[in-house]
mmCIF file of C-alpha atoms in Angstrom:
data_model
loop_
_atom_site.group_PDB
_atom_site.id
_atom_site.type_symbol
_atom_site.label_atom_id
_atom_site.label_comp_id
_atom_site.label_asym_id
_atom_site.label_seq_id
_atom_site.Cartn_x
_atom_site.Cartn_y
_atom_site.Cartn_z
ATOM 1 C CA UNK A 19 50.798 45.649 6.827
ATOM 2 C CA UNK A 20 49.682 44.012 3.958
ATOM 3 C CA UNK A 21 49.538 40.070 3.268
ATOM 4 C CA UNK A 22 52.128 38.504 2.097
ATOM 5 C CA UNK A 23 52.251 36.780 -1.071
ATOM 6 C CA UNK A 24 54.281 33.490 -1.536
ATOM 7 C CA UNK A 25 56.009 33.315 -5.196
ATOM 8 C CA UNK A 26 57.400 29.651 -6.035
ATOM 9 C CA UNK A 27 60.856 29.847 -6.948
ATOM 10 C CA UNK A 28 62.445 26.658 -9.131
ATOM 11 C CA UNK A 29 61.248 22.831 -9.219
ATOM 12 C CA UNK A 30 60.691 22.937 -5.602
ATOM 13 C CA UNK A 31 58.562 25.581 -5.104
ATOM 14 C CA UNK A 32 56.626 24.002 -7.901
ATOM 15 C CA UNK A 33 56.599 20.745 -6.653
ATOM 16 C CA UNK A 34 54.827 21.992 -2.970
ATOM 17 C CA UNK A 35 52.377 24.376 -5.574
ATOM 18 C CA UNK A 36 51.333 20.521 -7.262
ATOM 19 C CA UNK A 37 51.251 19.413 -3.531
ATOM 20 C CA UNK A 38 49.457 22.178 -2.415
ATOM 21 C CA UNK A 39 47.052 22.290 -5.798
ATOM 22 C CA UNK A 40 46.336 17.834 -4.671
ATOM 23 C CA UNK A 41 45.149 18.917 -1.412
ATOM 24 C CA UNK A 42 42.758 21.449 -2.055
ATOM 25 C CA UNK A 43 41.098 18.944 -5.038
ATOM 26 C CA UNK A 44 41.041 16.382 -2.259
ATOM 27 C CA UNK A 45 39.475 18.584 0.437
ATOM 28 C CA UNK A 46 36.881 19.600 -2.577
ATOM 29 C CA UNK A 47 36.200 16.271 -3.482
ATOM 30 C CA UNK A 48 35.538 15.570 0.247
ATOM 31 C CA UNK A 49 33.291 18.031 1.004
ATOM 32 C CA UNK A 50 31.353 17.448 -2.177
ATOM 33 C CA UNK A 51 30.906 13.928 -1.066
ATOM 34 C CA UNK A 52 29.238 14.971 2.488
ATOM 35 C CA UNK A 53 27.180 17.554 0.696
ATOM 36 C CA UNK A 54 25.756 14.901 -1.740
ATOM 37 C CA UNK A 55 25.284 12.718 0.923
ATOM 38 C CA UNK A 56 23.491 14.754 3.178
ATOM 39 C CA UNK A 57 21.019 15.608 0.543
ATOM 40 C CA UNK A 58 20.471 11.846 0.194
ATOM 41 C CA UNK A 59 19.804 11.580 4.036
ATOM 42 C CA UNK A 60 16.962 14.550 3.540
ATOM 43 C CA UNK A 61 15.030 12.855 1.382
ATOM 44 C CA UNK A 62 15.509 9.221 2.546
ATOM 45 C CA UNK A 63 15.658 6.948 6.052
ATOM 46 C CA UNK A 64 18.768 5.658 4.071
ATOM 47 C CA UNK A 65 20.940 5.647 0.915
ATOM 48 C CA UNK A 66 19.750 3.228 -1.311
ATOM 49 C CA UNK A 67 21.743 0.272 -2.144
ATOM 50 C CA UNK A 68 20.049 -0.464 -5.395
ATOM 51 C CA UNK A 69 19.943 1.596 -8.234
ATOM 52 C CA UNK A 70 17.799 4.853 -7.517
ATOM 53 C CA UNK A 71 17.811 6.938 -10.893
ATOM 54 C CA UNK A 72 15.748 9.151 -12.790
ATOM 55 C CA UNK A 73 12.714 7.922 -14.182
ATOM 56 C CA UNK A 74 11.270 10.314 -16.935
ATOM 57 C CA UNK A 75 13.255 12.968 -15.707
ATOM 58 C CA UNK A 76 11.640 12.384 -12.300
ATOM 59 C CA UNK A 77 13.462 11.814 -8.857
ATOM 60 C CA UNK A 78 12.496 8.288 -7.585
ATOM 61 C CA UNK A 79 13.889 5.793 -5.210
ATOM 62 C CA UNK A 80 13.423 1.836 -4.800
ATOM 63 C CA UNK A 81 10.140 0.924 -3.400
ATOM 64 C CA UNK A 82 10.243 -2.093 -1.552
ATOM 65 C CA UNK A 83 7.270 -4.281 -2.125
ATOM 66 C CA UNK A 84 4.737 -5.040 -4.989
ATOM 67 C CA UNK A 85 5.840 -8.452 -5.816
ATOM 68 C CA UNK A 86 10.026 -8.324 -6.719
ATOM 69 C CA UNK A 87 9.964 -5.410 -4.400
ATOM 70 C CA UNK A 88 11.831 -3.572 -6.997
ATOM 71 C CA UNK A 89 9.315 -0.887 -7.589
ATOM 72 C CA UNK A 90 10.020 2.819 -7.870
ATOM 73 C CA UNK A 91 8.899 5.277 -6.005
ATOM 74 C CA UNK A 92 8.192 9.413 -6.602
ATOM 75 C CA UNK A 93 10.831 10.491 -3.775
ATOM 76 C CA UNK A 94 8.595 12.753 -1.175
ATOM 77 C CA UNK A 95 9.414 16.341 -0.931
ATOM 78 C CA UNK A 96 10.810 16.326 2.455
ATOM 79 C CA UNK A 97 11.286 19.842 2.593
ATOM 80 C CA UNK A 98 8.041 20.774 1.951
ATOM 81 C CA UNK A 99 5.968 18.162 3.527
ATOM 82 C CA UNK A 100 2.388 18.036 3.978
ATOM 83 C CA UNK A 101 0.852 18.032 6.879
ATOM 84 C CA UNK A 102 -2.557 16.295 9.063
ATOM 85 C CA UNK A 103 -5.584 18.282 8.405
ATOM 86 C CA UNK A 104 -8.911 17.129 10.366
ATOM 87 C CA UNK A 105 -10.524 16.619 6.978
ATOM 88 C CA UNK A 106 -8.030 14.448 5.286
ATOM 89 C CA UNK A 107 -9.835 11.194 4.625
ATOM 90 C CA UNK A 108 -6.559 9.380 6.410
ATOM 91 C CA UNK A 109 -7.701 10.984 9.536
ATOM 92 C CA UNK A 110 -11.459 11.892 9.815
ATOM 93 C CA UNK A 111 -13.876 9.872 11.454
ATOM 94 C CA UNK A 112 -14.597 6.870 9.223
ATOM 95 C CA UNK A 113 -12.648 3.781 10.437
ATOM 96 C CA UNK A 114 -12.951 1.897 6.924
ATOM 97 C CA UNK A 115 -10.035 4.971 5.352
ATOM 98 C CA UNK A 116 -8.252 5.533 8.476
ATOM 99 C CA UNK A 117 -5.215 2.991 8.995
ATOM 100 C CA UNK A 118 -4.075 1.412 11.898
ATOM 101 C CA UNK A 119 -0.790 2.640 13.877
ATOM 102 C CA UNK A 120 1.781 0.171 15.352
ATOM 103 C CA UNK A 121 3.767 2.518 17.507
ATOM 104 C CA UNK A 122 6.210 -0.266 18.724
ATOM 105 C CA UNK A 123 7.058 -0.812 14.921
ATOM 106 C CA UNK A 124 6.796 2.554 13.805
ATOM 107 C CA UNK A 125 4.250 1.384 11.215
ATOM 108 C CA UNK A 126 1.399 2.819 9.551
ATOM 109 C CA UNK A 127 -0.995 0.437 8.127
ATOM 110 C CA UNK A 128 -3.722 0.672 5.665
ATOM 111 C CA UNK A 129 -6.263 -1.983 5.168
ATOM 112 C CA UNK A 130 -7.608 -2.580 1.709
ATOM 113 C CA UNK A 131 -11.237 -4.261 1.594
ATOM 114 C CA UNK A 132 -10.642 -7.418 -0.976
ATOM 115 C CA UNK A 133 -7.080 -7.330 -0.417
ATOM 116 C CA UNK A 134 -6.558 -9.865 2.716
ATOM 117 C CA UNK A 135 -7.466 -6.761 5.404
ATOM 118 C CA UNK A 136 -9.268 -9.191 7.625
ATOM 119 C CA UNK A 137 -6.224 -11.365 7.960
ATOM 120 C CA UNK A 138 -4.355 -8.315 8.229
ATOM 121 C CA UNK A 139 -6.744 -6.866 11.101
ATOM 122 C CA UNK A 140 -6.310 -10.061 12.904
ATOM 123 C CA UNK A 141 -2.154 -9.858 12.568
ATOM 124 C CA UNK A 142 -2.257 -6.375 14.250
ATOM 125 C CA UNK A 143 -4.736 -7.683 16.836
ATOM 126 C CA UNK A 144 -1.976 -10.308 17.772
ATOM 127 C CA UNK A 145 0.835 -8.111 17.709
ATOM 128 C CA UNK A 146 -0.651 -6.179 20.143
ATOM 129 C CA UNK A 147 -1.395 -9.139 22.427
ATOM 130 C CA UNK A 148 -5.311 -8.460 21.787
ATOM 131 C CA UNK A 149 -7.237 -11.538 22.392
ATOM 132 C CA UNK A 150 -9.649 -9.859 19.556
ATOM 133 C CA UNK A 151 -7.260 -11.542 16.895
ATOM 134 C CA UNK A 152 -9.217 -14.717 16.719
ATOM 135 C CA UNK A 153 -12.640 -13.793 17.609
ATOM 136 C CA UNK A 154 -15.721 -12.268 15.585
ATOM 137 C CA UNK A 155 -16.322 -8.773 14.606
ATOM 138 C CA UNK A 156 -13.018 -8.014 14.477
ATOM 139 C CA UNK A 157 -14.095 -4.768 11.955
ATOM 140 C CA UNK A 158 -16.166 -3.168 14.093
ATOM 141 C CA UNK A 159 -14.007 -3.581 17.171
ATOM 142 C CA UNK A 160 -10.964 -1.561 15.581
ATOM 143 C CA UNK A 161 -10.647 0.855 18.453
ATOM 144 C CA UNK A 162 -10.605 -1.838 20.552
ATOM 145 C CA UNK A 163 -7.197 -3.542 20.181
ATOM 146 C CA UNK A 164 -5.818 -1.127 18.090
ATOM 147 C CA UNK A 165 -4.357 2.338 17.727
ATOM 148 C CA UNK A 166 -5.929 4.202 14.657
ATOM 149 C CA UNK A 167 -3.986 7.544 13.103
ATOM 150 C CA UNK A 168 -7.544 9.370 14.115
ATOM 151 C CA UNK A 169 -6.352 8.376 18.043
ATOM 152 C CA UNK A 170 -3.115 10.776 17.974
ATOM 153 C CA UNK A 171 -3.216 14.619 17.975
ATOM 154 C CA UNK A 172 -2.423 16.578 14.243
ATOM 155 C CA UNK A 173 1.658 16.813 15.396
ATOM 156 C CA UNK A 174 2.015 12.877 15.941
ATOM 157 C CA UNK A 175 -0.026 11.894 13.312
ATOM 158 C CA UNK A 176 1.666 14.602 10.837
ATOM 159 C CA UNK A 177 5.422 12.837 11.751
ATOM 160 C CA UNK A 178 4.274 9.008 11.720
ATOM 161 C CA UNK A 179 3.406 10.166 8.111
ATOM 162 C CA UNK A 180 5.771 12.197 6.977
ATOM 163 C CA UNK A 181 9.026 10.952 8.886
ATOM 164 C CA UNK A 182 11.767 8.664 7.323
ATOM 165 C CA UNK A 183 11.827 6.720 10.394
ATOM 166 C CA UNK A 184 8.101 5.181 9.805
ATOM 167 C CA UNK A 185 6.774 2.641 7.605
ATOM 168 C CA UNK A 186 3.673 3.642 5.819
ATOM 169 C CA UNK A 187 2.489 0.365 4.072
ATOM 170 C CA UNK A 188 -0.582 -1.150 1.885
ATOM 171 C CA UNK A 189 -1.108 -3.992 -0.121
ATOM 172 C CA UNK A 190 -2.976 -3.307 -3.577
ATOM 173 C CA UNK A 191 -5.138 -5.692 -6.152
ATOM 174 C CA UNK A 192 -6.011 -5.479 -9.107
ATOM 175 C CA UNK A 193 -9.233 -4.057 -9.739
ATOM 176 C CA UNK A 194 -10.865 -6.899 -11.875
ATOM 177 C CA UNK A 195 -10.187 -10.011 -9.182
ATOM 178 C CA UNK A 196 -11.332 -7.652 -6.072
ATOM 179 C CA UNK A 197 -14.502 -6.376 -7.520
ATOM 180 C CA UNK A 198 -15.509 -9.981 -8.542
ATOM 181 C CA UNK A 199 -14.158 -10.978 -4.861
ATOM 182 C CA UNK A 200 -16.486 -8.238 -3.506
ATOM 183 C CA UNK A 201 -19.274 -9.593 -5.456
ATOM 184 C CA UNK A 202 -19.124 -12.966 -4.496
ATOM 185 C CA UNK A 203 -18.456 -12.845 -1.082
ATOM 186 C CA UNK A 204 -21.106 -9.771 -0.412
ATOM 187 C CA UNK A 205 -23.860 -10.446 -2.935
ATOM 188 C CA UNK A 206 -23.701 -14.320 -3.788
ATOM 189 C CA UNK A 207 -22.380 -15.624 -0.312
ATOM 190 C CA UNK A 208 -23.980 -12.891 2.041
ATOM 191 C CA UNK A 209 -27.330 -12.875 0.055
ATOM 192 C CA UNK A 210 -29.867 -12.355 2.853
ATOM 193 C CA UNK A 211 -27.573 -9.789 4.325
ATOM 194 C CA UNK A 212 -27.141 -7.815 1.302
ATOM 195 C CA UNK A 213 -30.991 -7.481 0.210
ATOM 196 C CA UNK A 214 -31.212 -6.568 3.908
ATOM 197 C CA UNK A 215 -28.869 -3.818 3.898
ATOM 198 C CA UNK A 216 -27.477 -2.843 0.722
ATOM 199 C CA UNK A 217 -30.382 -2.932 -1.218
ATOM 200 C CA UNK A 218 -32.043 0.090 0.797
ATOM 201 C CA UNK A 219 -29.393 1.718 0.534
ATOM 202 C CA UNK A 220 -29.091 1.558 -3.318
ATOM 203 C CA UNK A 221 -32.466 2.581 -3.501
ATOM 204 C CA UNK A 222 -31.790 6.267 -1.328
ATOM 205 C CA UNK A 223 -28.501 6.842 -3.984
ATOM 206 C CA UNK A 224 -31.688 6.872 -6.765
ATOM 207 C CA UNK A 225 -31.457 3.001 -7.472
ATOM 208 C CA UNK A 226 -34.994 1.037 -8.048
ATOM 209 C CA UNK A 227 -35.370 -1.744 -4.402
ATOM 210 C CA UNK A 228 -36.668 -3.953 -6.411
ATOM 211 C CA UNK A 229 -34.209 -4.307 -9.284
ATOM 212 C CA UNK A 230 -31.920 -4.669 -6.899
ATOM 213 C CA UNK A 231 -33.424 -7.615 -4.786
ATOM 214 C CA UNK A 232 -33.966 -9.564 -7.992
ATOM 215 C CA UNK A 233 -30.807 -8.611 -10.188
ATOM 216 C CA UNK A 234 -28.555 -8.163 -7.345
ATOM 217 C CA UNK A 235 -26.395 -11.578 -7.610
ATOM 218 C CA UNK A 236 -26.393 -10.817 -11.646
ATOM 219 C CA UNK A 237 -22.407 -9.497 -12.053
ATOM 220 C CA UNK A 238 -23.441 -7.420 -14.666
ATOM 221 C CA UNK A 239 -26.350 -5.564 -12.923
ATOM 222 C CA UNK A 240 -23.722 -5.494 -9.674
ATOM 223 C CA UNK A 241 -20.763 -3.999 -11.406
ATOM 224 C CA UNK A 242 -22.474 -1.296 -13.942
ATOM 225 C CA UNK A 243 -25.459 -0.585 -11.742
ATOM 226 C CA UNK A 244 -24.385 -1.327 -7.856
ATOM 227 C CA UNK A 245 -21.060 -0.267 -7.868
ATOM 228 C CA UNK A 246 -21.192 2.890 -9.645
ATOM 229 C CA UNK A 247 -24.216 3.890 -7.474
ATOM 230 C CA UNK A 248 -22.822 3.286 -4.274
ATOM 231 C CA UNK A 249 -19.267 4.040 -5.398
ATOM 232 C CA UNK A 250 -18.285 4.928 -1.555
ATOM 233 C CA UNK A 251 -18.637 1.370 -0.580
ATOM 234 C CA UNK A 252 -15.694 0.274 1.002
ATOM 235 C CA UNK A 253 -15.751 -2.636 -0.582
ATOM 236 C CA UNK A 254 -15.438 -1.965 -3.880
ATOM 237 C CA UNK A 255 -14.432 1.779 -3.720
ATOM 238 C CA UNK A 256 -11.148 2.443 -5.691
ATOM 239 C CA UNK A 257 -7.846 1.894 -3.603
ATOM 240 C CA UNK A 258 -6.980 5.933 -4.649
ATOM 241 C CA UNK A 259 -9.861 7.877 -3.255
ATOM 242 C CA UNK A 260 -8.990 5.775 0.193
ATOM 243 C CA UNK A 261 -5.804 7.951 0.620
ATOM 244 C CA UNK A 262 -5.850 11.835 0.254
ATOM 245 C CA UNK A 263 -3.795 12.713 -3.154
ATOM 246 C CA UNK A 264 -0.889 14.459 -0.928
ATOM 247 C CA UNK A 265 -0.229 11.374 0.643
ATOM 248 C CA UNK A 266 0.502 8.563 -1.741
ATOM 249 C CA UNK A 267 4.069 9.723 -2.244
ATOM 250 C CA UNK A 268 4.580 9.353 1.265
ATOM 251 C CA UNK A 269 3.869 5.333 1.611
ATOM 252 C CA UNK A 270 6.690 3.986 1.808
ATOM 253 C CA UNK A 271 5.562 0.317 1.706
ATOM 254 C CA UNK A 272 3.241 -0.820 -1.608
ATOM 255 C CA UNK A 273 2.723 -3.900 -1.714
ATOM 256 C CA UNK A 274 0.319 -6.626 -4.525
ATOM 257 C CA UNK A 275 -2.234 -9.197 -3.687
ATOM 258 C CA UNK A 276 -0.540 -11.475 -6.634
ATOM 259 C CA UNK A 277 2.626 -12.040 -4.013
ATOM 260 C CA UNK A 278 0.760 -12.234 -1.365
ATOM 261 C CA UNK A 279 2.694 -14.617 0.274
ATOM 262 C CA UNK A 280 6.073 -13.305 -0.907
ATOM 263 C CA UNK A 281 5.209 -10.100 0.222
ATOM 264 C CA UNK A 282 3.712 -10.504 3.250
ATOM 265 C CA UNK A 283 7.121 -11.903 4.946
ATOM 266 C CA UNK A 284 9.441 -9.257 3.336
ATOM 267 C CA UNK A 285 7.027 -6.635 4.647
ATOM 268 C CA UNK A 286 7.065 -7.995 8.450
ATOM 269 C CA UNK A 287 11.107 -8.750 7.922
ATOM 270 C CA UNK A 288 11.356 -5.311 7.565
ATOM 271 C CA UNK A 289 9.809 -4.053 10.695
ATOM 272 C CA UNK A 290 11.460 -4.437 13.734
ATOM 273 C CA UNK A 291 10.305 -3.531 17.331
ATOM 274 C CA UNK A 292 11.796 -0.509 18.844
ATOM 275 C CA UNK A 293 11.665 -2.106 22.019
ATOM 276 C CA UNK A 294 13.986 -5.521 21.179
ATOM 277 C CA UNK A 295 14.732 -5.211 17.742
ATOM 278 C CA UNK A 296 12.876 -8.301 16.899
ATOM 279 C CA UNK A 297 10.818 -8.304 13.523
ATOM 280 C CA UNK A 298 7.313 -8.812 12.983
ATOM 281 C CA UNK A 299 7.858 -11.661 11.393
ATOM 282 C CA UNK A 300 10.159 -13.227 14.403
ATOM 283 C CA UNK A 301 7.206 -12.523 16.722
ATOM 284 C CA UNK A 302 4.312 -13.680 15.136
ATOM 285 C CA UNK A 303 4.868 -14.120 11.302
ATOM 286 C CA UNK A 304 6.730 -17.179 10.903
ATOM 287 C CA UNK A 305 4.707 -19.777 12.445
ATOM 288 C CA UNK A 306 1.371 -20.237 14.170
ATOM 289 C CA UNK A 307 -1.232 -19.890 11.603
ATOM 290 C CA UNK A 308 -3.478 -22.207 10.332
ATOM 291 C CA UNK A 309 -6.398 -22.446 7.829
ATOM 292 C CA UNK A 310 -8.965 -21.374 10.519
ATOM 293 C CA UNK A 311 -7.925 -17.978 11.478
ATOM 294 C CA UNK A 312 -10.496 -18.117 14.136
ATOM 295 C CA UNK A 313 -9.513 -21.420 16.081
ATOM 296 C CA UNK A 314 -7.207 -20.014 18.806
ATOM 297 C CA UNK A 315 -6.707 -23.280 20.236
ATOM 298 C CA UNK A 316 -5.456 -24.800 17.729
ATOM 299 C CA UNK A 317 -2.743 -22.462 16.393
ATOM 300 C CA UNK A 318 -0.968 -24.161 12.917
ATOM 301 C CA UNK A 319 2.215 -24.454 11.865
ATOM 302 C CA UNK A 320 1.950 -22.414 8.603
ATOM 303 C CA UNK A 321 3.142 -19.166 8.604
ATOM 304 C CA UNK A 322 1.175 -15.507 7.992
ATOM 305 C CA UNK A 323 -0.828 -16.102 4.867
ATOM 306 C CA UNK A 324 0.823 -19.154 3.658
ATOM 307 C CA UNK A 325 -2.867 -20.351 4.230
ATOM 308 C CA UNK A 326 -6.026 -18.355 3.347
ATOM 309 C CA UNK A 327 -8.969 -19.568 5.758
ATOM 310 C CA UNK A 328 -11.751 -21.833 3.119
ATOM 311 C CA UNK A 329 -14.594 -19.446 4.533
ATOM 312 C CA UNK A 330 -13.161 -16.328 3.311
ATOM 313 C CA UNK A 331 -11.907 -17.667 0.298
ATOM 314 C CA UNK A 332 -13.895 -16.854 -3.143
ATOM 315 C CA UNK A 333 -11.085 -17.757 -5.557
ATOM 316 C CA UNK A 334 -11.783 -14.677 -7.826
ATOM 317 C CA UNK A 335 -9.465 -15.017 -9.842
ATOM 318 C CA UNK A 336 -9.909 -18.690 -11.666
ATOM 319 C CA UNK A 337 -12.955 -17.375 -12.107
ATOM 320 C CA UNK A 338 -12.439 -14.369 -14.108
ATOM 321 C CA UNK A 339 -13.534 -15.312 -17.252
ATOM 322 C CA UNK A 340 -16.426 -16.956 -15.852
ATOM 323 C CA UNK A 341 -17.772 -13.897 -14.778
ATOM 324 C CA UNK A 342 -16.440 -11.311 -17.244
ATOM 325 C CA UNK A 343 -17.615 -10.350 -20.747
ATOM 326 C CA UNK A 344 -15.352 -8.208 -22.812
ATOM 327 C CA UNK A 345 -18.173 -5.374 -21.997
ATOM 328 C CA UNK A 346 -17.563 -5.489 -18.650
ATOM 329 C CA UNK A 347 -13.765 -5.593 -18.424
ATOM 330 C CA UNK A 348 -13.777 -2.409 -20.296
ATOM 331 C CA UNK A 349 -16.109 -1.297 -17.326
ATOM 332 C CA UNK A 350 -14.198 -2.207 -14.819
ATOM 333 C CA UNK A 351 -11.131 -0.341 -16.930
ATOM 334 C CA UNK A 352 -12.589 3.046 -17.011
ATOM 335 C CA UNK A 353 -14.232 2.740 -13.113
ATOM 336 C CA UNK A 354 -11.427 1.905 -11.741
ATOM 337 C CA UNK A 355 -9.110 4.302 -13.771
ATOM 338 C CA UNK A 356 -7.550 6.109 -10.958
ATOM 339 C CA UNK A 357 -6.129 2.670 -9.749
ATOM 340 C CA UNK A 358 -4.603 1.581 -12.951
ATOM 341 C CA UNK A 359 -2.985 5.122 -13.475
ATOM 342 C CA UNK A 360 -2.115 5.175 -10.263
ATOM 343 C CA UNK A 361 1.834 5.460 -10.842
ATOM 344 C CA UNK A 362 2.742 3.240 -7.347
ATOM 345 C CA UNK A 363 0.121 0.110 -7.727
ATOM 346 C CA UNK A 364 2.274 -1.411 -10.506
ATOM 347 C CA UNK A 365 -0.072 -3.979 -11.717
ATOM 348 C CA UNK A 366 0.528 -6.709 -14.284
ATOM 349 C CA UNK A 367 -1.101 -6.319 -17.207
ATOM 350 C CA UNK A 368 -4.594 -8.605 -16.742
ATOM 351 C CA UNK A 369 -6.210 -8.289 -20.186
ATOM 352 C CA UNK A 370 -8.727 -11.205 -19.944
ATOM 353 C CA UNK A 371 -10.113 -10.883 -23.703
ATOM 354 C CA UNK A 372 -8.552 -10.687 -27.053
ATOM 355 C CA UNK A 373 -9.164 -7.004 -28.625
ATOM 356 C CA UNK A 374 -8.664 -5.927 -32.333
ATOM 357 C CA UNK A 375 -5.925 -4.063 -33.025
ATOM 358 C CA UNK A 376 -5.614 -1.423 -36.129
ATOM 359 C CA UNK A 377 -5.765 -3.639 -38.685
ATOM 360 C CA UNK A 378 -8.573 -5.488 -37.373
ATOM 361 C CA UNK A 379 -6.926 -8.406 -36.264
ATOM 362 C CA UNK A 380 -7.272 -10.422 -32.930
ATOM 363 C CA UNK A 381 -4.638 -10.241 -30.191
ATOM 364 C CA UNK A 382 -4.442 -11.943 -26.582
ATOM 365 C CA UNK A 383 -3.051 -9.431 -24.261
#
């Protein structure tokens, strides 16, 4: 017995067809909806609320730090994530490129030499309750008071990076004020120390000793002689060859030295413990610092990085054009070119000389 077919008859019969015709639009419509939205919920914790969009034809989705935290981000490819290898430079022995894990906060954390990561070191210390926080050494004693990605197998460390659930976070600076930060605080400060140990070193990469003992606190000499030579040291090594290429579109969290401040409490506002739902920035952020970072008994009232402590500080960057010639701002330009054209940094344009443009004439970028 075949189906039967129904054949409206009269304004009726039409009207329940129109009926009919609204329903299956609306149950379309519907289903379109949860289709769209589950393909959001692949490739995101959440929906955005701001405007995500297409950026050259490119999927991207608010970032939520450098500076107005308004930044855009490549959207990962969830279904085709990468995964831990034991050679990625994320995870491989070598504690100044492996970040720090805060499991209670579901964050991933990567310091940046130049770019506050000793007050940041110290702020991890102290969310773990590690009396560390305020004492010395606090670099070499990582493994210490602190979980590092290297300490969990290939699975976990493979979903703390890859899953939507996880905040994978770094604060950036521009090239220019950190290399002159690096060279001020390692070779004009730590003068005695450097000779002592950098200088050797220099000299097995194919440098001459003795150059470098008397030229060494020369900027010039350091930035087109030291740095290039010993490229790999993390102090002035390029934020980009930190992080393994694959995994740049998969933190989550970029943040800039030149809102430090700013950024520093929107980043711990948006961690919360998965234990009480407090923030980071409830717990420890708020309040408690002072301008000695190392006085634990005499906690301030200032809250994280409102306050830099005065034997850390070089203040690089009102010295800029001390320091720099137009010579060796193009230097720094094309050394550091894998940070500038690095598409989630997001720096401000720093152009510290005027340059001739076609015609000849001078312009102040």
């Amino acid at each position: 017995m075949g189906n039967k077919i129904y054949t409206p008859v009269g304004n009726h019969s039409s009207s329940r067809s129109m009926g009919l015709q609204k329903k299956v639009i609306g149950l379309f419509a519907i289903f379109a909806t949860v289709v769209f939205v589950t393909h959001l919920s692949k490739n995101g914790n959440e929906i955005p609320a701001n405007d995500g969009g297409i950026e050259g034809d490119t999927d991207v989705m608010p970032g939520r730090g450098s500076g107005s935290h308004d930044n855009f981000h490549i959207m990962p490819d969830y279904e085709n994530a990468p995964t831990i290898e034991m050679t990625d430079i994320i995870y491989k022995s070598g504690r100044h490129t492996i970040p720090i894990v805060n499991t209670e906060y579901k964050t991933v954390f990567f310091l940046v030499a130049k770019a506050a990561s000793s007050e940041w070191l110290r702020f991890f210390y102290r969310l773990n309750n590690s009396p560390i926080w305020c004492e010395s050494h606090t670099h070499d004693r990582m493994h210490e008071g602190l979980d590092m990605l290297s300490d969990f197998s290939i699975e976990e460390a493979t979903e703390m990076m890859t899953s939507p659930e996880w905040t994978r976070a770094i604060f950036v600076r521009n090239p220019k004020p950190r290399i002159l930060s690096a060279f001020l605080d390692k070779a004009v400060q730590h003068d005695k120390s450097f000779v002592r140990d950098k200088c050797p070193n220099y000299e097995r990469l194919g440098g001459d000793m003795q150059e470098c003992i008397d030229r060494h606190t020369d900027f010039s000499f350091f930035l087109q002689n030291i740095v290039p030579t010993m490229h790999d040291n993390v102090h002035w090594r390029s934020i980009y060859s930190r992080v393994d290429e694959k995994w740049w579109p998969w933190i989550n969290y970029v943040a800039n030295m030149e809102h430090l401040d700013q950024d520093a409490e929107h980043f711990l506002k948006s961690i919360k413990s998965s234990v009480d739902g407090v923030t980071a920035w409830d717990r420890i952020g708020k309040t408690g610092w002072g301008e000695n970072e190392r006085d634990c008994d005499h906690l301030g009232g200032s809250a994280f990085l409102q306050k830099k402590d005065e034997r850390h500080h070089t203040d690089a960057r009102t010295k800029l054009r001390n320091y720099y010639t137009p010579e060796l701002e193009k230097s720094v330009e094309v050394h550091f070119a894998d940070d500038y054209n690095n598409p989630y940094f997001q720096f401000s344009d720093l152009k510290l000389f005027e340059v001739e443009d076609e015609n000849g004439d001078a312009e102040d970028e």
